[in-house]
Amino acid sequence: MPSVNDTSKPKVLALGYPSYAGDSFMQSFESSFRIDVVEPTTRARTVADLAAKVASSGPYDALLVRMGIGPYEPFDKELLQPLVPHCKILVSASAGYNEFDVEWMTENGMWFCNTRSAVSEATADMAIFLILSILKDASRAEKSARSGLWRADHSPTTDPSGLTLGIVGLGGIGRHLALKASVFNMKVKYYNRTRLDPEMEAKYSATYCPTLHSLLSASDVVSINCPLNASTTGLISIPEFSAMKDGVFFVNTSRGPVVDEKALIAALESGKVKRAGLDVFEKEPEINSYFMNSDRCTIQPHLGGLTDGSWKKAERECLENIRSLFEQGRPVAPVNEINAK
């Protein structure tokens, strides 16, 4: 087991200093670990800078990756090779990890940990914001007000009270969303790979639907909250939109590729989907021009989990995974398994 009682502290290389963790937390952590920092920029520059830092100051025992990785992802052999074979763990402040080559890390003896709950409530907040925005037709109303047209032809909008919210994926984010939706007197149904036990369903006032299509056909508002993986890529496409009610409201705060954007655009154009609220996109940071120009869409630049509170929780969770490996021999919440050699 790695030990913090060694004459030299275990060395952590951080892609950006974890400042949101807080001064007192960092003082405690740095009493047992040394942290060096590379400030990530572009992909090419980050690949070069990480390799140079390892060559000049390494080897490193751990790599910490903060949020906002878009400019320099993916985390693959090209980027991570200089850390091998000494690095024992990579921790990410993001919840999703499709940008991380976990198989390669496992082959090279490197634990990988994402953050499992840090961004859950903030992302649920974004889903609630988008639900209210599209129910109230807020984007079009704001455009009218800013143009000096007052209400223009702004129609009476829709109350959330009494509507059925269908949640695709009742994990951490979905559960926070269910609780928040109940404040607006929405009825919650959900579809999950595994049904929750009766006590959990009662806690979240959530009714299980045995199939995805049975959920979609029963929902006035559909919220996508499942992770992105091989089985969920393109999960919501033409057959799924066809199964939805006419005039359904649609929200996606999970990952862009879960939804077939061409199918969503067709559903918006036909009126099958009345309005859509989107925080994620198939090819982000590029956004399909249809969504940017359509009055039927409220869009955000994947801001769901990017709050000060989420960053604090995420960075602390990352550091606790590192601490646990070196003090207990195993991270708190690993994605993969590394067999002792």
CSV table of C-alpha atoms in Angstrom, one decimal:
chain,number,residue,atom,x,y,z
A,1,MET,CA,0.0,0.0,0.0
A,2,PRO,CA,1.4,3.5,-0.8
A,3,SER,CA,2.1,5.4,2.4
A,4,VAL,CA,2.0,9.1,3.3
A,5,ASN,CA,4.6,8.3,5.9
A,6,ASP,CA,7.4,8.0,3.3
A,7,THR,CA,10.3,10.5,3.6
A,8,SER,CA,9.0,12.2,0.5
A,9,LYS,CA,5.3,13.1,0.1
A,10,PRO,CA,3.3,11.5,-2.8
A,11,LYS,CA,3.3,13.9,-5.7
A,12,VAL,CA,0.1,15.1,-7.3
A,13,LEU,CA,0.1,16.8,-10.7
A,14,ALA,CA,-3.0,19.0,-11.1
A,15,LEU,CA,-4.3,20.4,-14.3
A,16,GLY,CA,-5.2,23.7,-12.7
A,17,TYR,CA,-4.9,24.3,-8.9
A,18,PRO,CA,-8.0,23.1,-7.0
A,19,SER,CA,-8.7,26.4,-5.4
A,20,TYR,CA,-12.4,25.9,-4.9
A,21,ALA,CA,-11.6,23.1,-2.4
A,22,GLY,CA,-10.9,25.9,0.2
A,23,ASP,CA,-7.8,27.1,2.0
A,24,SER,CA,-8.2,25.0,5.2
A,25,PHE,CA,-9.0,21.8,3.2
A,26,MET,CA,-5.9,22.4,0.9
A,27,GLN,CA,-3.7,23.1,3.9
A,28,SER,CA,-4.6,19.8,5.4
A,29,PHE,CA,-4.2,17.9,2.1
A,30,GLU,CA,-0.8,19.6,1.3
A,31,SER,CA,0.5,18.6,4.7
A,32,SER,CA,0.7,15.0,3.4
A,33,PHE,CA,0.9,15.5,-0.4
A,34,ARG,CA,2.9,17.7,-2.7
A,35,ILE,CA,0.9,19.4,-5.5
A,36,ASP,CA,2.5,20.7,-8.7
A,37,VAL,CA,0.4,22.5,-11.3
A,38,VAL,CA,0.2,22.6,-15.1
A,39,GLU,CA,-2.3,25.2,-16.4
A,40,PRO,CA,-4.1,23.5,-19.4
A,41,THR,CA,-4.8,25.5,-22.5
A,42,THR,CA,-5.1,23.9,-26.0
A,43,ARG,CA,-4.8,20.2,-26.6
A,44,ALA,CA,-1.4,20.4,-28.3
A,45,ARG,CA,0.0,22.7,-25.6
A,46,THR,CA,-1.4,20.6,-22.7
A,47,VAL,CA,0.1,17.4,-24.2
A,48,ALA,CA,3.5,19.2,-24.5
A,49,ASP,CA,3.3,20.9,-21.1
A,50,LEU,CA,2.3,17.8,-19.2
A,51,ALA,CA,5.2,15.8,-20.7
A,52,ALA,CA,7.7,18.6,-19.9
A,53,LYS,CA,6.5,18.8,-16.3
A,54,VAL,CA,6.8,15.1,-15.8
A,55,ALA,CA,10.3,15.2,-17.3
A,56,SER,CA,11.5,18.1,-15.2
A,57,SER,CA,9.7,17.4,-11.9
A,58,GLY,CA,8.2,13.9,-12.0
A,59,PRO,CA,7.5,11.1,-11.6
A,60,TYR,CA,4.0,11.8,-10.2
A,61,ASP,CA,1.8,9.5,-8.2
A,62,ALA,CA,-1.5,11.1,-9.1
A,63,LEU,CA,-3.1,13.3,-11.7
A,64,LEU,CA,-6.0,15.6,-10.8
A,65,VAL,CA,-8.2,17.0,-13.6
A,66,ARG,CA,-10.5,19.9,-12.8
A,67,MET,CA,-13.8,20.8,-14.7
A,68,GLY,CA,-13.7,22.5,-18.1
A,69,ILE,CA,-11.7,19.9,-20.0
A,70,GLY,CA,-13.2,20.6,-23.4
A,71,PRO,CA,-10.2,22.5,-25.0
A,72,TYR,CA,-7.7,19.6,-24.3
A,73,GLU,CA,-9.6,16.3,-24.0
A,74,PRO,CA,-9.6,13.4,-24.6
A,75,PHE,CA,-7.6,11.7,-21.8
A,76,ASP,CA,-5.9,9.0,-23.8
A,77,LYS,CA,-2.5,7.4,-24.4
A,78,GLU,CA,-1.1,10.5,-26.2
A,79,LEU,CA,-1.8,12.8,-23.2
A,80,LEU,CA,-1.2,10.3,-20.3
A,81,GLN,CA,1.7,8.2,-21.5
A,82,PRO,CA,4.4,10.3,-19.8
A,83,LEU,CA,2.8,9.5,-16.4
A,84,VAL,CA,3.3,5.8,-16.8
A,85,PRO,CA,4.3,3.6,-15.1
A,86,HIS,CA,4.6,5.6,-11.8
A,87,CYS,CA,1.2,7.3,-11.7
A,88,LYS,CA,-1.3,5.3,-9.6
A,89,ILE,CA,-4.5,7.2,-9.9
A,90,LEU,CA,-6.3,9.8,-12.1
A,91,VAL,CA,-9.2,11.7,-10.6
A,92,SER,CA,-11.6,13.9,-12.5
A,93,ALA,CA,-13.9,16.6,-11.2
A,94,SER,CA,-16.5,15.8,-13.9
A,95,ALA,CA,-19.3,13.3,-13.5
A,96,GLY,CA,-19.2,12.0,-17.1
A,97,TYR,CA,-16.2,10.2,-18.3
A,98,ASN,CA,-16.7,9.3,-21.9
A,99,GLU,CA,-13.6,11.5,-22.6
A,100,PHE,CA,-11.4,9.3,-20.5
A,101,ASP,CA,-9.8,6.1,-21.8
A,102,VAL,CA,-10.5,4.0,-18.7
A,103,GLU,CA,-9.5,0.8,-20.4
A,104,TRP,CA,-6.1,2.1,-21.2
A,105,MET,CA,-5.7,3.4,-17.6
A,106,THR,CA,-6.6,0.0,-16.2
A,107,GLU,CA,-4.1,-1.7,-18.5
A,108,ASN,CA,-1.5,0.6,-17.2
A,109,GLY,CA,-2.3,0.1,-13.5
A,110,MET,CA,-4.0,3.4,-13.0
A,111,TRP,CA,-7.1,3.8,-10.9
A,112,PHE,CA,-9.7,6.2,-12.3
A,113,CYS,CA,-12.3,8.1,-10.3
A,114,ASN,CA,-15.0,10.5,-11.5
A,115,THR,CA,-17.1,12.6,-9.1
A,116,ARG,CA,-20.3,10.8,-8.4
A,117,SER,CA,-22.5,13.4,-6.7
A,118,ALA,CA,-20.8,16.8,-6.8
A,119,VAL,CA,-22.7,18.2,-9.7
A,120,SER,CA,-26.0,16.4,-9.2
A,121,GLU,CA,-28.0,19.1,-7.5
A,122,ALA,CA,-26.6,21.9,-9.7
A,123,THR,CA,-27.5,20.0,-12.8
A,124,ALA,CA,-31.0,19.3,-11.5
A,125,ASP,CA,-31.3,23.0,-10.9
A,126,MET,CA,-30.4,23.6,-14.6
A,127,ALA,CA,-33.1,21.1,-15.6
A,128,ILE,CA,-35.7,22.9,-13.5
A,129,PHE,CA,-34.6,26.2,-15.0
A,130,LEU,CA,-35.0,24.8,-18.5
A,131,ILE,CA,-38.3,23.2,-17.7
A,132,LEU,CA,-39.8,26.5,-16.4
A,133,SER,CA,-38.2,28.5,-19.3
A,134,ILE,CA,-39.8,26.4,-22.0
A,135,LEU,CA,-43.2,26.1,-20.2
A,136,LYS,CA,-43.2,29.9,-19.8
A,137,ASP,CA,-41.8,30.5,-23.3
A,138,ALA,CA,-39.3,32.7,-21.6
A,139,SER,CA,-36.7,32.9,-24.4
A,140,ARG,CA,-39.2,34.3,-26.9
A,141,ALA,CA,-40.8,36.6,-24.2
A,142,GLU,CA,-37.4,38.1,-23.3
A,143,LYS,CA,-36.6,38.6,-27.0
A,144,SER,CA,-39.9,40.5,-27.4
A,145,ALA,CA,-39.2,42.6,-24.3
A,146,ARG,CA,-35.7,43.5,-25.4
A,147,SER,CA,-36.9,44.4,-28.9
A,148,GLY,CA,-39.4,46.9,-27.4
A,149,LEU,CA,-42.4,44.8,-28.6
A,150,TRP,CA,-43.7,44.1,-25.1
A,151,ARG,CA,-45.7,40.9,-25.3
A,152,ALA,CA,-46.1,41.0,-29.0
A,153,ASP,CA,-48.0,37.7,-29.9
A,154,HIS,CA,-46.8,36.0,-26.8
A,155,SER,CA,-49.5,33.4,-26.1
A,156,PRO,CA,-50.7,32.3,-22.6
A,157,THR,CA,-48.0,30.0,-21.3
A,158,THR,CA,-48.2,26.7,-19.4
A,159,ASP,CA,-48.3,26.0,-15.7
A,160,PRO,CA,-46.1,23.2,-14.4
A,161,SER,CA,-48.7,22.2,-11.7
A,162,GLY,CA,-50.4,18.9,-12.5
A,163,LEU,CA,-48.1,18.1,-15.5
A,164,THR,CA,-46.4,14.7,-15.6
A,165,LEU,CA,-42.6,14.9,-15.7
A,166,GLY,CA,-40.9,11.9,-17.2
A,167,ILE,CA,-37.3,11.4,-16.0
A,168,VAL,CA,-35.1,9.2,-18.1
A,169,GLY,CA,-32.5,8.0,-15.6
A,170,LEU,CA,-33.3,8.4,-11.9
A,171,GLY,CA,-29.8,8.5,-10.6
A,172,GLY,CA,-28.3,11.3,-8.5
A,173,ILE,CA,-29.3,14.1,-10.8
A,174,GLY,CA,-32.7,12.6,-11.6
A,175,ARG,CA,-33.5,12.2,-7.9
A,176,HIS,CA,-32.7,15.8,-7.1
A,177,LEU,CA,-34.9,16.8,-10.1
A,178,ALA,CA,-37.8,14.7,-8.8
A,179,LEU,CA,-37.7,16.4,-5.4
A,180,LYS,CA,-37.5,19.8,-7.0
A,181,ALA,CA,-40.3,19.1,-9.4
A,182,SER,CA,-42.6,18.1,-6.5
A,183,VAL,CA,-42.4,21.7,-5.3
A,184,PHE,CA,-44.1,22.7,-8.5
A,185,ASN,CA,-46.8,20.1,-8.0
A,186,MET,CA,-45.6,18.0,-10.9
A,187,LYS,CA,-46.3,14.3,-11.1
A,188,VAL,CA,-43.1,12.3,-11.5
A,189,LYS,CA,-42.6,9.1,-13.6
A,190,TYR,CA,-39.3,7.5,-14.4
A,191,TYR,CA,-37.6,4.9,-16.5
A,192,ASN,CA,-34.3,3.3,-15.2
A,193,ARG,CA,-32.2,0.3,-16.0
A,194,THR,CA,-33.1,-1.0,-12.5
A,195,ARG,CA,-36.3,-0.2,-10.7
A,196,LEU,CA,-35.8,1.5,-7.3
A,197,ASP,CA,-37.2,-0.2,-4.2
A,198,PRO,CA,-40.6,0.9,-3.0
A,199,GLU,CA,-39.1,3.0,-0.2
A,200,MET,CA,-37.0,5.0,-2.6
A,201,GLU,CA,-39.9,5.5,-5.0
A,202,ALA,CA,-42.0,6.8,-2.1
A,203,LYS,CA,-39.2,9.1,-1.0
A,204,TYR,CA,-39.1,10.7,-4.5
A,205,SER,CA,-42.8,10.3,-5.2
A,206,ALA,CA,-41.8,8.6,-8.4
A,207,THR,CA,-43.8,6.1,-10.4
A,208,TYR,CA,-41.9,3.5,-12.4
A,209,CYS,CA,-42.5,2.9,-16.1
A,210,PRO,CA,-41.3,-0.6,-17.3
A,211,THR,CA,-40.2,0.6,-20.7
A,212,LEU,CA,-38.8,3.8,-22.2
A,213,HIS,CA,-41.6,4.2,-24.6
A,214,SER,CA,-44.3,3.8,-21.9
A,215,LEU,CA,-42.6,6.7,-20.0
A,216,LEU,CA,-42.4,8.9,-23.1
A,217,SER,CA,-46.1,8.3,-24.0
A,218,ALA,CA,-47.2,9.3,-20.5
A,219,SER,CA,-45.2,12.4,-20.0
A,220,ASP,CA,-46.0,16.1,-20.6
A,221,VAL,CA,-42.4,17.1,-20.0
A,222,VAL,CA,-39.5,14.7,-20.8
A,223,SER,CA,-36.1,15.2,-19.0
A,224,ILE,CA,-33.0,13.3,-20.1
A,225,ASN,CA,-30.8,12.5,-17.1
A,226,CYS,CA,-29.0,9.3,-18.0
A,227,PRO,CA,-25.2,9.0,-18.5
A,228,LEU,CA,-23.6,8.7,-21.9
A,229,ASN,CA,-22.3,5.3,-22.8
A,230,ALA,CA,-22.5,2.8,-25.6
A,231,SER,CA,-26.1,1.8,-24.8
A,232,THR,CA,-27.4,5.4,-24.4
A,233,THR,CA,-25.7,7.0,-27.5
A,234,GLY,CA,-28.7,7.9,-29.8
A,235,LEU,CA,-31.1,6.7,-27.2
A,236,ILE,CA,-33.7,9.3,-28.1
A,237,SER,CA,-34.3,9.3,-31.8
A,238,ILE,CA,-37.2,9.1,-34.3
A,239,PRO,CA,-39.1,6.2,-32.7
A,240,GLU,CA,-38.8,7.8,-29.2
A,241,PHE,CA,-40.0,11.2,-30.4
A,242,SER,CA,-42.9,9.4,-32.2
A,243,ALA,CA,-43.8,7.8,-28.9
A,244,MET,CA,-44.1,11.1,-27.1
A,245,LYS,CA,-47.3,13.1,-26.7
A,246,ASP,CA,-48.0,15.8,-29.3
A,247,GLY,CA,-46.8,19.1,-28.0
A,248,VAL,CA,-44.4,17.6,-25.4
A,249,PHE,CA,-41.8,19.8,-23.7
A,250,PHE,CA,-38.3,18.3,-23.9
A,251,VAL,CA,-35.2,18.9,-21.8
A,252,ASN,CA,-31.7,17.5,-22.0
A,253,THR,CA,-29.0,18.2,-19.4
A,254,SER,CA,-27.2,14.8,-19.7
A,255,ARG,CA,-24.9,14.6,-22.7
A,256,GLY,CA,-25.6,15.8,-26.3
A,257,PRO,CA,-25.0,12.4,-28.1
A,258,VAL,CA,-27.8,10.8,-26.1
A,259,VAL,CA,-30.2,12.6,-28.4
A,260,ASP,CA,-30.3,12.4,-32.1
A,261,GLU,CA,-30.4,16.1,-33.0
A,262,LYS,CA,-31.8,15.6,-36.5
A,263,ALA,CA,-34.7,13.7,-35.0
A,264,LEU,CA,-35.2,16.5,-32.4
A,265,ILE,CA,-35.2,19.2,-35.0
A,266,ALA,CA,-37.8,17.3,-37.1
A,267,ALA,CA,-39.9,16.9,-33.9
A,268,LEU,CA,-39.7,20.6,-33.2
A,269,GLU,CA,-40.6,21.5,-36.8
A,270,SER,CA,-43.6,19.2,-36.8
A,271,GLY,CA,-44.9,20.4,-33.5
A,272,LYS,CA,-44.4,17.0,-31.8
A,273,VAL,CA,-42.1,18.8,-29.5
A,274,LYS,CA,-43.5,22.2,-28.6
A,275,ARG,CA,-40.3,23.6,-27.1
A,276,ALA,CA,-36.9,22.3,-26.0
A,277,GLY,CA,-34.5,23.3,-23.3
A,278,LEU,CA,-30.9,22.2,-24.0
A,279,ASP,CA,-27.7,22.5,-21.9
A,280,VAL,CA,-25.8,19.9,-24.0
A,281,PHE,CA,-25.2,19.3,-27.7
A,282,GLU,CA,-24.1,16.5,-29.9
A,283,LYS,CA,-20.9,18.2,-31.1
A,284,GLU,CA,-20.3,20.8,-28.4
A,285,PRO,CA,-18.8,23.4,-28.2
A,286,GLU,CA,-20.4,23.7,-31.7
A,287,ILE,CA,-24.1,24.2,-31.6
A,288,ASN,CA,-26.4,23.4,-34.5
A,289,SER,CA,-27.5,26.7,-36.0
A,290,TYR,CA,-31.1,25.6,-35.8
A,291,PHE,CA,-31.1,25.6,-32.0
A,292,MET,CA,-29.3,29.0,-31.9
A,293,ASN,CA,-32.0,30.6,-34.2
A,294,SER,CA,-35.2,28.8,-33.1
A,295,ASP,CA,-37.7,30.6,-30.9
A,296,ARG,CA,-38.7,27.1,-29.7
A,297,CYS,CA,-35.4,26.5,-27.9
A,298,THR,CA,-33.8,27.7,-24.7
A,299,ILE,CA,-30.1,26.9,-24.9
A,300,GLN,CA,-27.2,27.0,-22.4
A,301,PRO,CA,-23.5,26.3,-23.0
A,302,HIS,CA,-23.3,23.2,-20.8
A,303,LEU,CA,-23.4,25.1,-17.6
A,304,GLY,CA,-25.4,22.7,-15.5
A,305,GLY,CA,-22.7,21.6,-13.1
A,306,LEU,CA,-20.5,24.7,-13.3
A,307,THR,CA,-21.3,26.4,-10.0
A,308,ASP,CA,-19.0,27.4,-7.2
A,309,GLY,CA,-20.7,24.9,-4.8
A,310,SER,CA,-20.3,22.0,-7.3
A,311,TRP,CA,-16.6,22.9,-7.9
A,312,LYS,CA,-16.0,22.8,-4.2
A,313,LYS,CA,-17.6,19.4,-3.8
A,314,ALA,CA,-16.0,18.0,-6.9
A,315,GLU,CA,-12.4,19.1,-6.0
A,316,ARG,CA,-12.8,17.8,-2.5
A,317,GLU,CA,-14.1,14.5,-3.7
A,318,CYS,CA,-11.1,14.2,-6.1
A,319,LEU,CA,-8.6,14.9,-3.3
A,320,GLU,CA,-10.3,12.5,-0.9
A,321,ASN,CA,-10.0,9.7,-3.5
A,322,ILE,CA,-6.3,10.4,-3.7
A,323,ARG,CA,-6.0,10.5,0.0
A,324,SER,CA,-7.9,7.3,0.5
A,325,LEU,CA,-5.7,5.4,-2.0
A,326,PHE,CA,-2.5,6.4,-0.2
A,327,GLU,CA,-3.9,6.0,3.3
A,328,GLN,CA,-6.2,3.0,2.9
A,329,GLY,CA,-5.0,1.3,-0.3
A,330,ARG,CA,-8.1,2.0,-2.3
A,331,PRO,CA,-9.9,5.1,-3.6
A,332,VAL,CA,-13.3,5.9,-2.1
A,333,ALA,CA,-15.3,5.5,-5.4
A,334,PRO,CA,-13.3,4.0,-8.3
A,335,VAL,CA,-14.7,3.5,-11.7
A,336,ASN,CA,-12.3,0.6,-12.5
A,337,GLU,CA,-10.5,-2.1,-10.5
A,338,ILE,CA,-6.7,-2.4,-10.3
A,339,ASN,CA,-5.4,-5.7,-9.1
A,340,ALA,CA,-2.5,-5.6,-6.7
A,341,LYS,CA,0.8,-6.8,-8.2
